[in-house]
Amino acid sequence: MAVSARRGAPLTLEEISTTALRLMDEGGVEGLSMRKLAAALDVNPMSLYHHVDNKDALIRLLCSTAAQRMELPPDDGSPWRDQLRALGLAYHRNAVQHPAMWRHLHDHPEIIADRKLVLWQTLYRILRLAGIPEPELRRTSDVLHAFVTGFVIAETKGHLPADEAERDFDTAIRLIIEGLAGLAAHAE
């Protein structure tokens, strides 16, 4: 009988999340199970339940903390245009790197609708810097999210040439930035 490499090493939620995300990347949501996760972590499956209630709770956790794994633009005084570009690129990169999680997230809009998520708070901060009035933050953020989500769907479904996707996304971000600048100018 082989001795577990984990003996004495406590299991962490971060370790569980990282491994679960890797399994989702490899096999989709369907390819992730608590047993497979336990095997990948070299633990008894029951030990996972000390950290998460079940597979659904684990997937919700992965989705709700997705932005924490993204390189979000800091509130460092840089121009809003640069910050919005950085946010868009980080979101796009995350969607491309973790397509199964991204699809699940968008198949369950109640997860992404939580405006307390760091992704939304970062976007709201940038929109305020751009001069978007407070009453228009929700509508503007929803439209921007729909625009970028639509782009990612078109890209992942092959509606855009793969070799042009990066350049096309850059064009989309430029259109968004210029459109926001115009919207903010009309709000003044």
PDB file of C-alpha atoms in Angstrom:
ATOM      1  CA  MET A   1       0.000   0.000   0.000  1.00  0.00           C
ATOM      2  CA  ALA A   2       1.465   3.342  -1.067  1.00  0.00           C
ATOM      3  CA  VAL A   3       1.695   6.106   1.507  1.00  0.00           C
ATOM      4  CA  SER A   4      -0.066   9.317   0.472  1.00  0.00           C
ATOM      5  CA  ALA A   5       2.205  12.209  -0.454  1.00  0.00           C
ATOM      6  CA  ARG A   6      -0.268  14.488   1.347  1.00  0.00           C
ATOM      7  CA  ARG A   7       0.170  12.896   4.760  1.00  0.00           C
ATOM      8  CA  GLY A   8       0.344  15.791   7.203  1.00  0.00           C
ATOM      9  CA  ALA A   9      -0.096  18.493   4.557  1.00  0.00           C
ATOM     10  CA  PRO A  10      -3.376  20.345   5.147  1.00  0.00           C
ATOM     11  CA  LEU A  11      -5.660  20.798   2.178  1.00  0.00           C
ATOM     12  CA  THR A  12      -6.443  24.420   1.307  1.00  0.00           C
ATOM     13  CA  LEU A  13      -9.358  25.960  -0.550  1.00  0.00           C
ATOM     14  CA  GLU A  14      -6.870  27.601  -2.938  1.00  0.00           C
ATOM     15  CA  GLU A  15      -5.343  24.215  -3.751  1.00  0.00           C
ATOM     16  CA  ILE A  16      -8.810  22.746  -4.294  1.00  0.00           C
ATOM     17  CA  SER A  17      -9.845  25.661  -6.538  1.00  0.00           C
ATOM     18  CA  THR A  18      -6.668  25.597  -8.622  1.00  0.00           C
ATOM     19  CA  THR A  19      -6.873  21.856  -9.189  1.00  0.00           C
ATOM     20  CA  ALA A  20     -10.609  21.949  -9.910  1.00  0.00           C
ATOM     21  CA  LEU A  21     -10.089  24.719 -12.462  1.00  0.00           C
ATOM     22  CA  ARG A  22      -7.372  22.665 -14.160  1.00  0.00           C
ATOM     23  CA  LEU A  23      -9.705  19.653 -14.315  1.00  0.00           C
ATOM     24  CA  MET A  24     -12.469  21.858 -15.760  1.00  0.00           C
ATOM     25  CA  ASP A  25     -10.046  23.225 -18.354  1.00  0.00           C
ATOM     26  CA  GLU A  26      -9.128  19.676 -19.349  1.00  0.00           C
ATOM     27  CA  GLY A  27     -12.579  18.055 -19.390  1.00  0.00           C
ATOM     28  CA  GLY A  28     -15.232  20.734 -19.058  1.00  0.00           C
ATOM     29  CA  VAL A  29     -17.746  20.926 -16.234  1.00  0.00           C
ATOM     30  CA  GLU A  30     -18.735  17.331 -16.976  1.00  0.00           C
ATOM     31  CA  GLY A  31     -15.103  16.230 -16.531  1.00  0.00           C
ATOM     32  CA  LEU A  32     -14.959  17.554 -12.996  1.00  0.00           C
ATOM     33  CA  SER A  33     -16.175  15.324 -10.187  1.00  0.00           C
ATOM     34  CA  MET A  34     -15.422  15.286  -6.503  1.00  0.00           C
ATOM     35  CA  ARG A  35     -13.803  11.843  -6.895  1.00  0.00           C
ATOM     36  CA  LYS A  36     -11.543  13.004  -9.747  1.00  0.00           C
ATOM     37  CA  LEU A  37     -10.644  16.098  -7.789  1.00  0.00           C
ATOM     38  CA  ALA A  38      -9.809  14.047  -4.709  1.00  0.00           C
ATOM     39  CA  ALA A  39      -7.646  11.708  -6.801  1.00  0.00           C
ATOM     40  CA  ALA A  40      -5.792  14.647  -8.358  1.00  0.00           C
ATOM     41  CA  LEU A  41      -5.183  16.082  -4.876  1.00  0.00           C
ATOM     42  CA  ASP A  42      -4.294  12.665  -3.441  1.00  0.00           C
ATOM     43  CA  VAL A  43      -6.890  12.921  -0.675  1.00  0.00           C
ATOM     44  CA  ASN A  44      -9.938  11.023   0.463  1.00  0.00           C
ATOM     45  CA  PRO A  45     -13.008  12.438  -1.347  1.00  0.00           C
ATOM     46  CA  MET A  46     -14.703  13.093   1.995  1.00  0.00           C
ATOM     47  CA  SER A  47     -11.974  15.587   2.952  1.00  0.00           C
ATOM     48  CA  LEU A  48     -13.164  17.911   0.167  1.00  0.00           C
ATOM     49  CA  TYR A  49     -16.505  18.320   1.889  1.00  0.00           C
ATOM     50  CA  HIS A  50     -14.813  20.149   4.769  1.00  0.00           C
ATOM     51  CA  HIS A  51     -14.180  22.965   2.263  1.00  0.00           C
ATOM     52  CA  VAL A  52     -17.126  22.824  -0.172  1.00  0.00           C
ATOM     53  CA  ASP A  53     -20.591  21.300   0.144  1.00  0.00           C
ATOM     54  CA  ASN A  54     -20.681  19.630  -3.285  1.00  0.00           C
ATOM     55  CA  LYS A  55     -19.652  19.924  -6.933  1.00  0.00           C
ATOM     56  CA  ASP A  56     -22.185  22.680  -7.633  1.00  0.00           C
ATOM     57  CA  ALA A  57     -20.869  24.740  -4.718  1.00  0.00           C
ATOM     58  CA  LEU A  58     -17.324  24.199  -5.965  1.00  0.00           C
ATOM     59  CA  ILE A  59     -18.215  25.365  -9.474  1.00  0.00           C
ATOM     60  CA  ARG A  60     -20.041  28.427  -8.091  1.00  0.00           C
ATOM     61  CA  LEU A  61     -16.933  29.204  -6.056  1.00  0.00           C
ATOM     62  CA  LEU A  62     -14.709  28.898  -9.145  1.00  0.00           C
ATOM     63  CA  CYS A  63     -17.002  31.185 -11.127  1.00  0.00           C
ATOM     64  CA  SER A  64     -17.485  33.793  -8.410  1.00  0.00           C
ATOM     65  CA  THR A  65     -13.742  34.018  -7.775  1.00  0.00           C
ATOM     66  CA  ALA A  66     -12.736  34.031 -11.462  1.00  0.00           C
ATOM     67  CA  ALA A  67     -11.915  37.743 -11.395  1.00  0.00           C
ATOM     68  CA  GLN A  68      -9.555  37.213  -8.462  1.00  0.00           C
ATOM     69  CA  ARG A  69      -7.409  35.108 -10.794  1.00  0.00           C
ATOM     70  CA  MET A  70      -7.418  37.862 -13.401  1.00  0.00           C
ATOM     71  CA  GLU A  71      -4.848  40.616 -13.577  1.00  0.00           C
ATOM     72  CA  LEU A  72      -7.241  43.495 -12.921  1.00  0.00           C
ATOM     73  CA  PRO A  73      -6.041  47.060 -13.429  1.00  0.00           C
ATOM     74  CA  PRO A  74      -5.116  48.735 -10.150  1.00  0.00           C
ATOM     75  CA  ASP A  75      -6.509  52.066  -9.039  1.00  0.00           C
ATOM     76  CA  ASP A  76      -3.158  53.737  -9.693  1.00  0.00           C
ATOM     77  CA  GLY A  77      -4.184  57.013 -11.287  1.00  0.00           C
ATOM     78  CA  SER A  78      -3.518  55.853 -14.832  1.00  0.00           C
ATOM     79  CA  PRO A  79      -5.940  57.129 -17.501  1.00  0.00           C
ATOM     80  CA  TRP A  80      -9.332  55.428 -17.558  1.00  0.00           C
ATOM     81  CA  ARG A  81      -8.785  54.422 -21.184  1.00  0.00           C
ATOM     82  CA  ASP A  82      -5.684  52.417 -20.219  1.00  0.00           C
ATOM     83  CA  GLN A  83      -7.477  50.845 -17.266  1.00  0.00           C
ATOM     84  CA  LEU A  84     -10.519  49.876 -19.357  1.00  0.00           C
ATOM     85  CA  ARG A  85      -8.263  48.375 -22.020  1.00  0.00           C
ATOM     86  CA  ALA A  86      -6.396  46.377 -19.356  1.00  0.00           C
ATOM     87  CA  LEU A  87      -9.692  45.160 -17.868  1.00  0.00           C
ATOM     88  CA  GLY A  88     -11.037  44.101 -21.261  1.00  0.00           C
ATOM     89  CA  LEU A  89      -7.837  42.251 -22.112  1.00  0.00           C
ATOM     90  CA  ALA A  90      -7.801  40.491 -18.722  1.00  0.00           C
ATOM     91  CA  TYR A  91     -11.436  39.414 -19.139  1.00  0.00           C
ATOM     92  CA  HIS A  92     -10.790  38.163 -22.667  1.00  0.00           C
ATOM     93  CA  ARG A  93      -7.640  36.300 -21.613  1.00  0.00           C
ATOM     94  CA  ASN A  94      -9.508  34.614 -18.754  1.00  0.00           C
ATOM     95  CA  ALA A  95     -12.359  33.558 -21.057  1.00  0.00           C
ATOM     96  CA  VAL A  96      -9.937  32.066 -23.580  1.00  0.00           C
ATOM     97  CA  GLN A  97      -7.815  30.311 -20.920  1.00  0.00           C
ATOM     98  CA  HIS A  98     -10.812  28.848 -19.058  1.00  0.00           C
ATOM     99  CA  PRO A  99     -13.570  28.348 -21.646  1.00  0.00           C
ATOM    100  CA  ALA A 100     -15.500  25.698 -19.697  1.00  0.00           C
ATOM    101  CA  MET A 101     -15.695  27.870 -16.599  1.00  0.00           C
ATOM    102  CA  TRP A 102     -16.559  30.918 -18.705  1.00  0.00           C
ATOM    103  CA  ARG A 103     -19.382  29.078 -20.505  1.00  0.00           C
ATOM    104  CA  HIS A 104     -20.749  27.769 -17.207  1.00  0.00           C
ATOM    105  CA  LEU A 105     -20.621  31.253 -15.744  1.00  0.00           C
ATOM    106  CA  HIS A 106     -22.652  32.634 -18.631  1.00  0.00           C
ATOM    107  CA  ASP A 107     -25.077  29.719 -18.565  1.00  0.00           C
ATOM    108  CA  HIS A 108     -25.807  30.708 -14.950  1.00  0.00           C
ATOM    109  CA  PRO A 109     -26.249  34.490 -15.057  1.00  0.00           C
ATOM    110  CA  GLU A 110     -27.215  34.627 -11.392  1.00  0.00           C
ATOM    111  CA  ILE A 111     -23.529  34.120 -10.553  1.00  0.00           C
ATOM    112  CA  ILE A 112     -22.228  36.987 -12.647  1.00  0.00           C
ATOM    113  CA  ALA A 113     -25.146  39.263 -11.699  1.00  0.00           C
ATOM    114  CA  ASP A 114     -23.663  39.804  -8.218  1.00  0.00           C
ATOM    115  CA  ARG A 115     -22.531  43.434  -8.451  1.00  0.00           C
ATOM    116  CA  LYS A 116     -20.320  42.979  -5.387  1.00  0.00           C
ATOM    117  CA  LEU A 117     -17.900  40.884  -7.454  1.00  0.00           C
ATOM    118  CA  VAL A 118     -14.516  42.536  -7.838  1.00  0.00           C
ATOM    119  CA  LEU A 119     -14.891  42.512 -11.624  1.00  0.00           C
ATOM    120  CA  TRP A 120     -17.990  44.731 -11.474  1.00  0.00           C
ATOM    121  CA  GLN A 121     -16.500  46.991  -8.814  1.00  0.00           C
ATOM    122  CA  THR A 122     -13.402  47.490 -10.964  1.00  0.00           C
ATOM    123  CA  LEU A 123     -15.524  48.269 -14.023  1.00  0.00           C
ATOM    124  CA  TYR A 124     -17.689  50.726 -12.049  1.00  0.00           C
ATOM    125  CA  ARG A 125     -14.571  52.499 -10.773  1.00  0.00           C
ATOM    126  CA  ILE A 126     -13.241  52.867 -14.327  1.00  0.00           C
ATOM    127  CA  LEU A 127     -16.601  54.036 -15.665  1.00  0.00           C
ATOM    128  CA  ARG A 128     -16.734  56.713 -12.960  1.00  0.00           C
ATOM    129  CA  LEU A 129     -13.263  57.853 -14.042  1.00  0.00           C
ATOM    130  CA  ALA A 130     -14.555  58.008 -17.627  1.00  0.00           C
ATOM    131  CA  GLY A 131     -17.290  60.397 -16.486  1.00  0.00           C
ATOM    132  CA  ILE A 132     -20.276  58.050 -16.677  1.00  0.00           C
ATOM    133  CA  PRO A 133     -22.986  59.407 -14.356  1.00  0.00           C
ATOM    134  CA  GLU A 134     -23.853  57.252 -11.356  1.00  0.00           C
ATOM    135  CA  PRO A 135     -27.428  56.485 -12.531  1.00  0.00           C
ATOM    136  CA  GLU A 136     -26.007  55.107 -15.814  1.00  0.00           C
ATOM    137  CA  LEU A 137     -23.346  52.803 -14.315  1.00  0.00           C
ATOM    138  CA  ARG A 138     -25.505  49.673 -14.300  1.00  0.00           C
ATOM    139  CA  ARG A 139     -26.819  50.111 -17.834  1.00  0.00           C
ATOM    140  CA  THR A 140     -23.398  51.017 -19.238  1.00  0.00           C
ATOM    141  CA  SER A 141     -21.670  48.116 -17.511  1.00  0.00           C
ATOM    142  CA  ASP A 142     -24.347  45.674 -18.722  1.00  0.00           C
ATOM    143  CA  VAL A 143     -23.955  46.856 -22.319  1.00  0.00           C
ATOM    144  CA  LEU A 144     -20.163  46.661 -22.168  1.00  0.00           C
ATOM    145  CA  HIS A 145     -20.326  43.189 -20.662  1.00  0.00           C
ATOM    146  CA  ALA A 146     -22.760  42.049 -23.369  1.00  0.00           C
ATOM    147  CA  PHE A 147     -20.523  43.505 -26.068  1.00  0.00           C
ATOM    148  CA  VAL A 148     -17.375  41.753 -24.831  1.00  0.00           C
ATOM    149  CA  THR A 149     -19.275  38.526 -24.093  1.00  0.00           C
ATOM    150  CA  GLY A 150     -20.670  38.552 -27.625  1.00  0.00           C
ATOM    151  CA  PHE A 151     -17.181  38.976 -29.006  1.00  0.00           C
ATOM    152  CA  VAL A 152     -15.861  36.038 -26.983  1.00  0.00           C
ATOM    153  CA  ILE A 153     -18.778  33.852 -28.096  1.00  0.00           C
ATOM    154  CA  ALA A 154     -18.185  34.780 -31.749  1.00  0.00           C
ATOM    155  CA  GLU A 155     -14.482  34.032 -31.324  1.00  0.00           C
ATOM    156  CA  THR A 156     -14.938  30.683 -29.558  1.00  0.00           C
ATOM    157  CA  LYS A 157     -17.627  29.553 -32.025  1.00  0.00           C
ATOM    158  CA  GLY A 158     -15.299  30.236 -34.967  1.00  0.00           C
ATOM    159  CA  HIS A 159     -17.267  33.198 -36.358  1.00  0.00           C
ATOM    160  CA  LEU A 160     -14.091  35.274 -36.389  1.00  0.00           C
ATOM    161  CA  PRO A 161     -10.870  34.175 -38.093  1.00  0.00           C
ATOM    162  CA  ALA A 162      -8.659  32.627 -35.382  1.00  0.00           C
ATOM    163  CA  ASP A 163      -5.528  34.282 -36.723  1.00  0.00           C
ATOM    164  CA  GLU A 164      -7.235  37.710 -36.487  1.00  0.00           C
ATOM    165  CA  ALA A 165      -8.897  37.316 -33.068  1.00  0.00           C
ATOM    166  CA  GLU A 166      -6.336  39.329 -31.131  1.00  0.00           C
ATOM    167  CA  ARG A 167      -6.389  42.167 -33.650  1.00  0.00           C
ATOM    168  CA  ASP A 168     -10.194  42.048 -33.810  1.00  0.00           C
ATOM    169  CA  PHE A 169     -10.448  42.221 -30.022  1.00  0.00           C
ATOM    170  CA  ASP A 170      -8.116  45.214 -30.033  1.00  0.00           C
ATOM    171  CA  THR A 171     -10.470  46.897 -32.512  1.00  0.00           C
ATOM    172  CA  ALA A 172     -13.449  46.069 -30.275  1.00  0.00           C
ATOM    173  CA  ILE A 173     -11.720  47.597 -27.244  1.00  0.00           C
ATOM    174  CA  ARG A 174     -10.882  50.760 -29.211  1.00  0.00           C
ATOM    175  CA  LEU A 175     -14.536  51.045 -30.291  1.00  0.00           C
ATOM    176  CA  ILE A 176     -15.677  50.645 -26.698  1.00  0.00           C
ATOM    177  CA  ILE A 177     -13.245  53.280 -25.422  1.00  0.00           C
ATOM    178  CA  GLU A 178     -14.164  55.815 -28.086  1.00  0.00           C
ATOM    179  CA  GLY A 179     -17.866  55.114 -27.581  1.00  0.00           C
ATOM    180  CA  LEU A 180     -17.545  55.659 -23.823  1.00  0.00           C
ATOM    181  CA  ALA A 181     -15.643  58.879 -24.364  1.00  0.00           C
ATOM    182  CA  GLY A 182     -18.489  60.120 -26.558  1.00  0.00           C
ATOM    183  CA  LEU A 183     -21.134  58.959 -24.098  1.00  0.00           C
ATOM    184  CA  ALA A 184     -19.389  60.712 -21.206  1.00  0.00           C
ATOM    185  CA  ALA A 185     -19.040  63.907 -23.255  1.00  0.00           C
ATOM    186  CA  HIS A 186     -22.801  63.943 -23.933  1.00  0.00           C
ATOM    187  CA  ALA A 187     -23.530  63.400 -20.239  1.00  0.00           C
ATOM    188  CA  GLU A 188     -21.704  66.595 -19.247  1.00  0.00           C
TER     189      GLU A 188
END
